[in-house]
Each structure stands twice: as structure tokens, then as C-alpha cells.
């Protein structure tokens, strides 16, 4: 889920720190983000990495109390390699 204010990302949670992997029974998953009053966009979806299927059912957007903790972590600055890697696209 992504929250924008104009062209600025103000909140983001792609569940990377709690990725869903493998074949699992139906389960509820929650994403909680702070959405400012002046937000201009709220976006959600699914990303499938690799082969397989992803299904969603009974999706809802709800307002929760301020004491409900957000699920996103502080942004992490990626570590870039010091030299080109995987130039033959085998990985």
C-alpha cells in the first residue's frame, strides 16, 4: 500500500518484512498506514515474485484508531554493489 501527497510518497508498506511465501490456507493480512488529511492518493495491490497464483477476497479499507500501530518499517537505504553484477542475466 502506498500513500502519496502530490508527487511525494508519504507512507509505504509492501509487506517485505513479512512476505507471504508458499502455499497457504486463507488468512487475513493487514496493512496499516497513517494517511494524512491532505493525502492525494492511496494505492494498494499485489506483487507476485516468481511463478504461482495470488488471490484476494473481501478487501476493505478502514479507518482505525490512532493507537493502532502502523505496519511499515522505517525506510531502508539499499546497499548498492561496488561493481556491475549479473551481466549475463543468469541470476
PDB file of C-alpha atoms in Angstrom:
ATOM      1  CA  UNK A   1       0.000   0.000   0.000  1.00  0.00           C
ATOM      2  CA  UNK A   2       1.239   3.455  -0.876  1.00  0.00           C
ATOM      3  CA  UNK A   3       0.059   6.876   0.260  1.00  0.00           C
ATOM      4  CA  UNK A   4       1.008   9.941  -1.789  1.00  0.00           C
ATOM      5  CA  UNK A   5       0.773  13.657  -1.276  1.00  0.00           C
ATOM      6  CA  UNK A   6       1.077  15.174  -4.719  1.00  0.00           C
ATOM      7  CA  UNK A   7       4.268  13.577  -6.123  1.00  0.00           C
ATOM      8  CA  UNK A   8       5.720  12.651  -2.729  1.00  0.00           C
ATOM      9  CA  UNK A   9       5.446   9.210  -1.132  1.00  0.00           C
ATOM     10  CA  UNK A  10       4.359   9.783   2.483  1.00  0.00           C
ATOM     11  CA  UNK A  11       3.668   6.194   3.610  1.00  0.00           C
ATOM     12  CA  UNK A  12       4.519   2.785   2.153  1.00  0.00           C
ATOM     13  CA  UNK A  13       4.253  -0.864   3.167  1.00  0.00           C
ATOM     14  CA  UNK A  14       4.853  -3.690   0.688  1.00  0.00           C
ATOM     15  CA  UNK A  15       4.994  -6.348   3.433  1.00  0.00           C
ATOM     16  CA  UNK A  16       8.607  -7.128   2.500  1.00  0.00           C
ATOM     17  CA  UNK A  17       9.442  -7.667   6.175  1.00  0.00           C
ATOM     18  CA  UNK A  18       6.610 -10.216   6.450  1.00  0.00           C
ATOM     19  CA  UNK A  19       6.361 -11.676   2.957  1.00  0.00           C
ATOM     20  CA  UNK A  20       3.794 -14.372   2.252  1.00  0.00           C
ATOM     21  CA  UNK A  21       5.582 -17.433   0.829  1.00  0.00           C
ATOM     22  CA  UNK A  22       4.460 -20.864  -0.270  1.00  0.00           C
ATOM     23  CA  UNK A  23       1.031 -22.437  -0.445  1.00  0.00           C
ATOM     24  CA  UNK A  24      -1.040 -21.287   2.496  1.00  0.00           C
ATOM     25  CA  UNK A  25      -4.681 -21.518   3.568  1.00  0.00           C
ATOM     26  CA  UNK A  26      -6.836 -18.391   3.543  1.00  0.00           C
ATOM     27  CA  UNK A  27      -5.728 -15.900   6.181  1.00  0.00           C
ATOM     28  CA  UNK A  28      -6.317 -12.242   6.925  1.00  0.00           C
ATOM     29  CA  UNK A  29      -3.394  -9.876   6.376  1.00  0.00           C
ATOM     30  CA  UNK A  30      -3.413  -6.242   7.444  1.00  0.00           C
ATOM     31  CA  UNK A  31      -1.542  -3.180   6.268  1.00  0.00           C
ATOM     32  CA  UNK A  32      -1.879  -0.117   8.490  1.00  0.00           C
ATOM     33  CA  UNK A  33      -0.536   3.259   7.383  1.00  0.00           C
ATOM     34  CA  UNK A  34      -1.027   6.808   8.547  1.00  0.00           C
ATOM     35  CA  UNK A  35      -2.935   8.722   5.869  1.00  0.00           C
ATOM     36  CA  UNK A  36      -2.656  12.498   6.248  1.00  0.00           C
ATOM     37  CA  UNK A  37      -5.783  14.594   5.694  1.00  0.00           C
ATOM     38  CA  UNK A  38      -4.113  16.216   2.677  1.00  0.00           C
ATOM     39  CA  UNK A  39      -3.086  12.939   1.003  1.00  0.00           C
ATOM     40  CA  UNK A  40      -3.827  12.916  -2.723  1.00  0.00           C
ATOM     41  CA  UNK A  41      -3.707   9.167  -3.375  1.00  0.00           C
ATOM     42  CA  UNK A  42      -3.979   5.775  -1.695  1.00  0.00           C
ATOM     43  CA  UNK A  43      -2.934   2.754  -3.761  1.00  0.00           C
ATOM     44  CA  UNK A  44      -2.923  -0.966  -2.993  1.00  0.00           C
ATOM     45  CA  UNK A  45      -2.282  -4.166  -4.897  1.00  0.00           C
ATOM     46  CA  UNK A  46      -0.423  -7.451  -5.054  1.00  0.00           C
ATOM     47  CA  UNK A  47       3.060  -8.250  -6.268  1.00  0.00           C
ATOM     48  CA  UNK A  48       3.843 -11.844  -7.230  1.00  0.00           C
ATOM     49  CA  UNK A  49       7.536 -12.632  -7.439  1.00  0.00           C
ATOM     50  CA  UNK A  50       8.125 -15.820  -9.443  1.00  0.00           C
ATOM     51  CA  UNK A  51       5.522 -18.287 -10.615  1.00  0.00           C
ATOM     52  CA  UNK A  52       2.265 -19.067  -8.883  1.00  0.00           C
ATOM     53  CA  UNK A  53      -1.112 -17.561  -8.141  1.00  0.00           C
ATOM     54  CA  UNK A  54      -2.303 -14.881  -5.751  1.00  0.00           C
ATOM     55  CA  UNK A  55      -5.913 -14.440  -4.747  1.00  0.00           C
ATOM     56  CA  UNK A  56      -7.622 -11.706  -2.718  1.00  0.00           C
ATOM     57  CA  UNK A  57     -11.085 -11.717  -1.221  1.00  0.00           C
ATOM     58  CA  UNK A  58     -13.108  -9.320   0.941  1.00  0.00           C
ATOM     59  CA  UNK A  59     -10.666  -6.429   0.638  1.00  0.00           C
ATOM     60  CA  UNK A  60     -11.604  -3.397   2.705  1.00  0.00           C
ATOM     61  CA  UNK A  61     -10.177  -0.017   3.622  1.00  0.00           C
ATOM     62  CA  UNK A  62     -10.994   1.042   7.163  1.00  0.00           C
ATOM     63  CA  UNK A  63     -10.278   3.967   9.456  1.00  0.00           C
ATOM     64  CA  UNK A  64      -8.678   2.753  12.683  1.00  0.00           C
ATOM     65  CA  UNK A  65      -7.886   4.499  15.959  1.00  0.00           C
ATOM     66  CA  UNK A  66      -4.622   6.391  16.338  1.00  0.00           C
ATOM     67  CA  UNK A  67      -3.384   3.824  18.871  1.00  0.00           C
ATOM     68  CA  UNK A  68      -3.251   1.078  16.201  1.00  0.00           C
ATOM     69  CA  UNK A  69       0.425   0.763  15.211  1.00  0.00           C
ATOM     70  CA  UNK A  70       1.436   1.152  11.573  1.00  0.00           C
ATOM     71  CA  UNK A  71       2.821  -1.950   9.878  1.00  0.00           C
ATOM     72  CA  UNK A  72       5.516  -0.239   7.824  1.00  0.00           C
ATOM     73  CA  UNK A  73       9.099  -0.138   8.960  1.00  0.00           C
ATOM     74  CA  UNK A  74      11.418   2.821   8.692  1.00  0.00           C
ATOM     75  CA  UNK A  75      12.748   3.102   5.139  1.00  0.00           C
ATOM     76  CA  UNK A  76      15.994   1.271   4.500  1.00  0.00           C
ATOM     77  CA  UNK A  77      18.575   2.756   2.157  1.00  0.00           C
ATOM     78  CA  UNK A  78      19.603  -0.040  -0.231  1.00  0.00           C
ATOM     79  CA  UNK A  79      23.254  -1.015  -0.414  1.00  0.00           C
ATOM     80  CA  UNK A  80      24.435  -0.694  -3.989  1.00  0.00           C
ATOM     81  CA  UNK A  81      27.098  -3.022  -5.414  1.00  0.00           C
ATOM     82  CA  UNK A  82      30.556  -1.551  -5.972  1.00  0.00           C
ATOM     83  CA  UNK A  83      30.817  -3.073  -9.462  1.00  0.00           C
ATOM     84  CA  UNK A  84      28.451  -4.398 -12.171  1.00  0.00           C
ATOM     85  CA  UNK A  85      26.844  -7.750 -11.337  1.00  0.00           C
ATOM     86  CA  UNK A  86      24.896 -10.447 -13.197  1.00  0.00           C
ATOM     87  CA  UNK A  87      25.715  -9.007 -16.621  1.00  0.00           C
ATOM     88  CA  UNK A  88      24.615 -12.260 -18.314  1.00  0.00           C
ATOM     89  CA  UNK A  89      21.221 -12.179 -16.522  1.00  0.00           C
ATOM     90  CA  UNK A  90      21.634 -15.675 -15.101  1.00  0.00           C
ATOM     91  CA  UNK A  91      20.627 -14.857 -11.530  1.00  0.00           C
TER      92      UNK A  91
END
